[in-house]
Structure formats: structure tokens, C-alpha cells
Coordinates of C-alpha atoms in Angstrom, one line a residue:
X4 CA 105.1 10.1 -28.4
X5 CA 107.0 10.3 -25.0
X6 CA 106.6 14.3 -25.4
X7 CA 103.1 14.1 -25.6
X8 CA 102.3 11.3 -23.0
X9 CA 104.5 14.0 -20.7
X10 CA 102.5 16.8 -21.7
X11 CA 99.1 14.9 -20.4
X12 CA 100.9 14.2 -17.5
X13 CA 101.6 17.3 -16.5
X14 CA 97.8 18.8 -17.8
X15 CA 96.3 16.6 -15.5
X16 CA 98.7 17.0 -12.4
X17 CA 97.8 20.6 -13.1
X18 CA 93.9 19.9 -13.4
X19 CA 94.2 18.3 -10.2
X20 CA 95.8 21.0 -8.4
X21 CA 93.4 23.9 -9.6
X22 CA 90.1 21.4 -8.7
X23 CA 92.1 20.9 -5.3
X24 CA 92.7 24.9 -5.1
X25 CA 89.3 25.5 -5.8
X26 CA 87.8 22.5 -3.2
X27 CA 89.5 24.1 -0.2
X28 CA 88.6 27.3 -1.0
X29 CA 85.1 26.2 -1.0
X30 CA 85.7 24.3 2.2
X31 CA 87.2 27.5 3.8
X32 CA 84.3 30.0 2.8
X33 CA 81.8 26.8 4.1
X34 CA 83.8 27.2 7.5
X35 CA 84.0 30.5 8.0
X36 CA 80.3 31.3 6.7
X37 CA 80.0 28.7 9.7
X38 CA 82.2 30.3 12.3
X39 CA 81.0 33.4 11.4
X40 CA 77.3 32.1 12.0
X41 CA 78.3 30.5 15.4
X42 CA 80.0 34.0 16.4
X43 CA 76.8 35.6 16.6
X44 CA 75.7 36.2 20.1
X45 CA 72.7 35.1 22.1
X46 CA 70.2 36.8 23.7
X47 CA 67.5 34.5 25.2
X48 CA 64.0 35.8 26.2
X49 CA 61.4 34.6 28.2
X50 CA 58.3 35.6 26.8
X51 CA 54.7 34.6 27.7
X52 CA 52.3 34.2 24.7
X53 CA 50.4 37.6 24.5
X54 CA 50.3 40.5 21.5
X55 CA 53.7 42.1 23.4
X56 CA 55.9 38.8 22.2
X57 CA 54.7 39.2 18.4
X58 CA 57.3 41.8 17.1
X59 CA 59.9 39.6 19.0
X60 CA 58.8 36.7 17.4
X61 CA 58.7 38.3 13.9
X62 CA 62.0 39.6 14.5
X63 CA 63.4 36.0 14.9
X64 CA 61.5 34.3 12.3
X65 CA 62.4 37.2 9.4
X66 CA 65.9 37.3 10.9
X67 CA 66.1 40.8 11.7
X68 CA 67.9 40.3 14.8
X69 CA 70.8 38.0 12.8
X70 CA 71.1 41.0 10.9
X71 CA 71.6 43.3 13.5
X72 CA 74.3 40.7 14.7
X73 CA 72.2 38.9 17.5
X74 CA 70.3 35.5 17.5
X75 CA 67.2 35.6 20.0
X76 CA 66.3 32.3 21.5
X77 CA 62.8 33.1 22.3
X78 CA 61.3 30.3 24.8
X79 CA 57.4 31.0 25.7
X80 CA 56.2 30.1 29.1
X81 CA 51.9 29.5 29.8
X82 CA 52.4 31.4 32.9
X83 CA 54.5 34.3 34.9
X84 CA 55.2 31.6 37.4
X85 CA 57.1 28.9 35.0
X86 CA 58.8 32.2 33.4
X87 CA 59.7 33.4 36.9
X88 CA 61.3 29.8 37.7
X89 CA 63.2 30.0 34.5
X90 CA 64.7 33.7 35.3
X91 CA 65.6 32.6 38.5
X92 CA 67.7 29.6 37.8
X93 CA 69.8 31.7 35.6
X94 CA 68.5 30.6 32.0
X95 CA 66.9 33.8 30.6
X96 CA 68.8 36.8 29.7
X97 CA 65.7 38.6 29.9
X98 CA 61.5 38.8 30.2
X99 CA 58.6 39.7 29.4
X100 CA 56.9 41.7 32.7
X101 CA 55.1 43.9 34.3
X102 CA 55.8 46.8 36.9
X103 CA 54.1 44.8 39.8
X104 CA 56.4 41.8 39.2
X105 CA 59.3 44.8 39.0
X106 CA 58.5 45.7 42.1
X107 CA 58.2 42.6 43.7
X108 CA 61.9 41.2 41.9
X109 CA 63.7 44.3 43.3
X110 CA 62.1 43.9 46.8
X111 CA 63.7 40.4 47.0
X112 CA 66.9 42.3 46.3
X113 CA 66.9 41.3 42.5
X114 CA 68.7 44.4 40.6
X115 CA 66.5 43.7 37.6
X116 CA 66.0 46.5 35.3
X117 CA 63.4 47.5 32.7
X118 CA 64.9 48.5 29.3
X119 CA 61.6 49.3 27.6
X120 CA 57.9 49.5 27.9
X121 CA 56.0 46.6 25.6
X122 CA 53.0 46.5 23.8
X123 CA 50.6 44.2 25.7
X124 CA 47.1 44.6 26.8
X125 CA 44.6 43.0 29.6
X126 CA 40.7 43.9 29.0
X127 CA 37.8 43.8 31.6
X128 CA 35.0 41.9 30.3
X129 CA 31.4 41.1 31.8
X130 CA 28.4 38.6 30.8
X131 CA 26.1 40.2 32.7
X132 CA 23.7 42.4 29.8
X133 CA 23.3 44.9 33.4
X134 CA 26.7 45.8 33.7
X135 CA 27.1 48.9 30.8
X136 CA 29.9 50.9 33.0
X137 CA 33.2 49.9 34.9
X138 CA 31.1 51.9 37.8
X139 CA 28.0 48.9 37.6
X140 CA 30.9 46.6 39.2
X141 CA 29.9 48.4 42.4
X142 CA 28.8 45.2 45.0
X143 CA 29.8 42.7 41.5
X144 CA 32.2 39.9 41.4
X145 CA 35.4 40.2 39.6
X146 CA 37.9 37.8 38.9
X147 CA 41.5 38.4 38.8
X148 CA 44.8 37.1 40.0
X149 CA 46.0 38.7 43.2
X150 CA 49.4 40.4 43.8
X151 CA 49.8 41.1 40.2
X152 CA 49.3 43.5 37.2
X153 CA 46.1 42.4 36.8
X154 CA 45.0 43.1 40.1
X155 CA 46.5 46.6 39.7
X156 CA 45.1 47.3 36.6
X157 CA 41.5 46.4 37.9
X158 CA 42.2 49.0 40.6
X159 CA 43.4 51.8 38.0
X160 CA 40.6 51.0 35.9
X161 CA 37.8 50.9 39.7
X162 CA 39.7 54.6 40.6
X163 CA 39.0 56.5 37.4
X164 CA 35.5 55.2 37.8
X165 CA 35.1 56.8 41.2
X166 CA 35.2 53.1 43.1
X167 CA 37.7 51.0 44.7
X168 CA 38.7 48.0 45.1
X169 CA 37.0 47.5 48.6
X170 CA 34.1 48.5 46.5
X171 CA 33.4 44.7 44.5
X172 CA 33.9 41.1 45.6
X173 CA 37.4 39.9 44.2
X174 CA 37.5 36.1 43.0
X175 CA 41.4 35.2 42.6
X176 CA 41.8 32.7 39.6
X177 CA 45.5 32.7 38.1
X178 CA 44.6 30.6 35.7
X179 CA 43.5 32.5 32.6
X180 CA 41.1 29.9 30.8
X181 CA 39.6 29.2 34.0
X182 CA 38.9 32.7 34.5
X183 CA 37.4 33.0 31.1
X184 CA 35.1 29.5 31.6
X185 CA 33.8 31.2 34.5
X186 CA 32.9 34.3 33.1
X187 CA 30.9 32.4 30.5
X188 CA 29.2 29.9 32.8
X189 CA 28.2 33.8 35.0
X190 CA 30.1 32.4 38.1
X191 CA 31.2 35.8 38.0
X192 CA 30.3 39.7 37.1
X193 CA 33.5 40.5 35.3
X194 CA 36.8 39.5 34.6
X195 CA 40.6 40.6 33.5
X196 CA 41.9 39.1 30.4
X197 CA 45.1 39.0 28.2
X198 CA 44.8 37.6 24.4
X199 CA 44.1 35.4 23.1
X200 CA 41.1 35.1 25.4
X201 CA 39.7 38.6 25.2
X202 CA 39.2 37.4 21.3
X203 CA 38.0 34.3 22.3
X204 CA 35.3 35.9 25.3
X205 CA 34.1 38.5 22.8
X206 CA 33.5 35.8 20.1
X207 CA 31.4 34.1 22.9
X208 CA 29.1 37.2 23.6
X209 CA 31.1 39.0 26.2
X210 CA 31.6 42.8 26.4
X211 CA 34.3 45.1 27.1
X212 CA 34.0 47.3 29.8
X213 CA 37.9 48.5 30.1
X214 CA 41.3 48.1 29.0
X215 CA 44.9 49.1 29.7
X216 CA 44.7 51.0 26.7
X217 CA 41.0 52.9 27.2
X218 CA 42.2 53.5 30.7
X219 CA 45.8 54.9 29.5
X220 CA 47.7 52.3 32.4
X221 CA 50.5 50.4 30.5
X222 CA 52.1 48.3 33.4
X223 CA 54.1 45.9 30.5
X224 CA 57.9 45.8 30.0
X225 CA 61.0 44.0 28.7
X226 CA 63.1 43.5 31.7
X227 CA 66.8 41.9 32.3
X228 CA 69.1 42.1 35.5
X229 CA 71.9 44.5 35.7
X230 CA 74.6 42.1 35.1
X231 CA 73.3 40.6 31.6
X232 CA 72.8 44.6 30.7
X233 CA 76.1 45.7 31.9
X234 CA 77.8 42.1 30.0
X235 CA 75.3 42.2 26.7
X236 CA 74.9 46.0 26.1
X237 CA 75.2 45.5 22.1
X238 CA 73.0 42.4 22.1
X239 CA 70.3 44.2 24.0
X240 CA 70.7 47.4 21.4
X241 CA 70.6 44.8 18.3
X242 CA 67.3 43.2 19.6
X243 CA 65.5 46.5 19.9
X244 CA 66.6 47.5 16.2
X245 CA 65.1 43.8 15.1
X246 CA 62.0 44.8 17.3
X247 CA 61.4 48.2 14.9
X248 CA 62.2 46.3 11.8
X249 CA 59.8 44.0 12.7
X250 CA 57.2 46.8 13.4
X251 CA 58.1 48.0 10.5
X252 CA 57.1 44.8 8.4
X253 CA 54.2 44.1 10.0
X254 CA 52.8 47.6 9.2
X255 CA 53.7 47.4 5.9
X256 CA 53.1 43.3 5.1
X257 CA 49.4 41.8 4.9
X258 CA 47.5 40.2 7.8
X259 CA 47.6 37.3 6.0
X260 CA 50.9 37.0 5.5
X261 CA 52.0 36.0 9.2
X262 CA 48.5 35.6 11.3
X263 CA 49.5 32.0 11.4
X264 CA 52.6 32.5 12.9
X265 CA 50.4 34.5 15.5
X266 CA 47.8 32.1 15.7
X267 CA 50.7 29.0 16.4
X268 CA 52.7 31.5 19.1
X269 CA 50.0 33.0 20.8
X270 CA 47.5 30.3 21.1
X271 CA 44.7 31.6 19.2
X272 CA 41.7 28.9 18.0
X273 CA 41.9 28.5 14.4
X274 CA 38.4 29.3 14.3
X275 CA 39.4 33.0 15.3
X276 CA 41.2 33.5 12.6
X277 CA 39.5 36.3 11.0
X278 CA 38.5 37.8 14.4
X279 CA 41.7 38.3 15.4
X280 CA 43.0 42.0 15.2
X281 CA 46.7 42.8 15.3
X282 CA 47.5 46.1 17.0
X283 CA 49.2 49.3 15.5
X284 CA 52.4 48.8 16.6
X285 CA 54.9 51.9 17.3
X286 CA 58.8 51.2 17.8
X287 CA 60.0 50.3 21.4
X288 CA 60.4 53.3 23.9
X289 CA 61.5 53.6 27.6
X290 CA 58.9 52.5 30.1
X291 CA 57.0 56.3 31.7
X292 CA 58.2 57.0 34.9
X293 CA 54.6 58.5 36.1
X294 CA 53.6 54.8 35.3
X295 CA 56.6 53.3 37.9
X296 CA 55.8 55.8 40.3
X297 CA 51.7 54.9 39.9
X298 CA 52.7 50.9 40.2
X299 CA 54.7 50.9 42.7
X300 CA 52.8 53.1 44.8
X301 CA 50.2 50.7 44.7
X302 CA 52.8 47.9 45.3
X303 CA 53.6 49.3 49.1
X304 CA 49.7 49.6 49.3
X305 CA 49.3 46.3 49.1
X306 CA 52.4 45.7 51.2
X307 CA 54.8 43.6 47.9
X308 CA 57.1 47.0 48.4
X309 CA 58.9 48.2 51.4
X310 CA 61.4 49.5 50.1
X311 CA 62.3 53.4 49.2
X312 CA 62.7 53.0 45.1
X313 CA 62.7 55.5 42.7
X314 CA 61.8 55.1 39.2
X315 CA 65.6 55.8 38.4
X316 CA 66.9 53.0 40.0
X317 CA 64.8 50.4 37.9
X318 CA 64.5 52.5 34.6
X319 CA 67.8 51.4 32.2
X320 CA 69.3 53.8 29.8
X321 CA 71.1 50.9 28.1
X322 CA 69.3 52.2 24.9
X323 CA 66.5 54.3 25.9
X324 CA 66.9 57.5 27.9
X325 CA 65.1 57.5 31.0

């Protein structure tokens, strides 16, 4: 009877100690799946909410970018000015921008770089049924933001025309909806527009007279300073694989299957829903230099650049040749 009580004991004791085995090894993979998530680095972008942000944002939410070992903290800002405050102040790694706002950054003495081009887009659009050509805008109002990309790309768009931009009546609006109020009240000829409010004008009867695409100008880029490229090299190279991965789903996934992703990140009405076309994507590439040279020619113009600046000294190989 003893024997056996013993022989229980023991069983038991030994139950105990293989359940206890088993528990901490359970609570060791549980920590090191969580130290091993908490290892991967950060990367935090400033993006504003147009089509160029949507392959970041895809590449977050489908979690390429974890898999290419980097977590992107994407924060969205309503305008380049609250975007510009946050770069600043030190708490983006990198943004969204343009070639103008390149121009202007470096001229303060800011050694912020562009690592790629982006996919964004601004359109000219008109209410007025007697405007059929960019070239009708001779003597016409047009409303745009001064000392910006959108000012240059209204020049680009005026020069291939055979005008300039002495040659119309400039109304400066930053705001965006405002602009596109007045476009529809005919407080004004034309205007330049980002999405989601070229989608929204058109839906409203407005036509398109240009775009940075029709005219070939593509003044949009991904840009970080020197410092966060020279300290976060492999974080910058893991985002830009997450950005083709994400290319590569959207081409090959449905509409359907993340337009309301779009529609909550961009801003589009839910009304618009089946207006709303997504663009071909292609993966990222290095920003043109003809298109620094062409921007920042028109920077010292316009008297935002004073300074001698090559295209070399603001183009980054970190992953892209220049």
C-alpha cells in the first residue's frame, strides 16, 4: 500500500514538473515573440491625404513593411503647413513633398534629401462651358496657392500652352475645399486640385483642362533629412520594398477590396464611392533630375532659391541611383 501511495507521489511531482516545463516554455516563446516584435524599428512618415500616401498606407495595414523588418507610423496632416511644423520639431523621419518645398527646406539650410519620386497628382479644372483649352485662361482667374507646387505646376502647364503666368489673374487660396467651393460658386475661371476634390469637382460638373500627368511635370517626392538617411539606411530600404509589395497587391486585388480604406485615409465622400478611380501604380523610382533642375529653376524665379544647388546634392542614392 505504502509502495503504491509513493509511486503516485512521485507521478504527480513528475506531472507537475513537465506542465511547469511546458508553462515557461510557453511564457518564453510569448516573450520573445514580444521582444522580437518591439525590436522592429520605426520609421515615421508624414503624409498628407492624397493618392501618393495610398501604397504607404496599404503597406502598413497588410503588414508588408513588418515583414520587411520595419513598422511605419504613418501620421496624416490636412495641410503642408501642419506637416511642415511636425518635420520641424523633430517628430517625422520623413514626408510626403514636393520639389518647390525641396527647394525652399534646403534654402533655409535644411540638408533634406529626396529618396524617391511619388505618385501624386494635381488637376486644373474650370466651370466656365467657354474655357475648352489651358490657352482660353488667357485674361481668366485662376486659383492656386502661392510659393508652392501648385503654383508651379500652373506655370508648367500656362508654358506648354504658349502663355504665362503674367498672362491670367492669380487668386491665392491655400485652402483646398475653399478653392473648390469657389470654383463651383464661378468666383473663379479655373483652379488646381489634389484628390479627393478633383473627384468631387468633376462629380459636380467641372472639367479638366490639365494635369501633372497630361502635362508630363511630376513635382511629388518622399523626402527625409540626411541624418535620419545616414542613421536609418535599412529602414528606409525596408519601406520601399513594402511600398512595391503593396503596388503589387493593389494591382492584383479587387477595387473593392480596400476602396474603404481609401475612402477613410484620403477623405473621399462615401457618395463617391464608385467614382473614384485608383491609379496604375508602378514601383517607386528615383525622383528625374530634368524635373529638379525644371523646379528649381522656377524656384530662384520666383526668388524661394538663391542658392547654387545641383540636382545631386538633393537627389539620395540611399536606395535609388541618381
Amino acid at each position: 500500500m505504502r509502495n503504491s501511495k509513493t509511486k503516485q507521489v512521485i507521478m504527480v511531482l513528475m506531472l507537475v514538473v513537465v506542465i511547469s516545463a511546458l508553462a515557461v516554455g510557453c511564457s518564453t516563446n510569448k516573450e520573445a515573440n514580444s521582444v522580437e516584435d518591439k525590436e522592429i524599428p520605426v520609421l515615421s512618415l508624414g503624409l498628407l491625404p492624397s493618392i501618393d500616401a495610398i501604397p504607404f498606407i496599404i503597406a502598413h495595414e497588410q503588414g508588408f513593411d513588418k515583414e520587411h523588418g520595419v513598422t511605419l507610423n504613418i501620421e496624416t496632416f490636412k495641410s503642408a503647413k501642419d506637416r511642415d511644423v511636425a518635420f520641424q520639431a523633430d517628430k517625422l523621419d520623413g514626408i510626403s513633398a514636393d520639389l518647390v518645398a525641396l527647394a525652399i527646406y534646403n534654402e533655409a539650410g535644411l540638408d533634406v534629401k529626396a529618396t524617391s519620386t511619388t505618385f501624386g497628382e494635381f488637376d486644373l479644372l474650370t466651370g466656365n462651358d467657354e474655357i475648352k483649352d489651358v490657352k482660353d485662361l488667357k485674361g481668366k482667374s485662376v486659383i492656386l496657392s502661392k510659393n508652392t507646387s501648385t503654383e508651379y505646376t500652373v506655370a508648367m502647364m500656362l508654358k506648354q500652352a504658349g502663355l504665362s503666368e503674367a498672362d491670367i489673374n492669380v487668386t491665392e487660396v491655400p485652402q483646398i475645399p475653399t478653392r473648390l467651393e469657389l470654383l463651383k460658386n464661378k468666383k473663379s475661371d479655373a483652379a488646381i486640385l489634389p484628390e479627393p476634390f478633383v473627384t468631387m469637382g468633376k462629380a459636380s460638373g467641372l472639367q479638366v483642362l490639365s494635369s501633372t500627368k497630361l502635362a508630363g511635370v511630376n513635382p511629388f517626392i518622399l523626402a527625409f533629412p540626411q541624418e535620419v538617411i545616414s542613421a536609418k539606411s535599412k529602414e528606409i530600404t525596408a519601406m520601399y520594398a513594402a511600398y512595391d509589395d503593396a503596388v503589387e497587391y493593389l494591382k492584383s486585388h479587387d477595387q473593392s477590396e480596400y476602396i474603404d480604406l481609401i475612402i477613410k485615409e484620403i477623405g473621399y465622400p462615401e457618395t463617391l464611392k464608385d467614382e473614384i478611380t485608383v491609379p496604375e501604380y508602378v514601383p517607386a523610382y528615383q525622383v528625374d533630375v530634368k524635373e529638379v533642375e525644371a523646379a528649381f529653376a522656377w524656384a530662384k524665379e520666383k526668388g524661394l532659391l538663391t542658392k547654387d544647388i545641383s540636382p545631386e546634392e538633393v537627389i539620395s542614392d540611399v536606395v535609388f541611383k541618381k
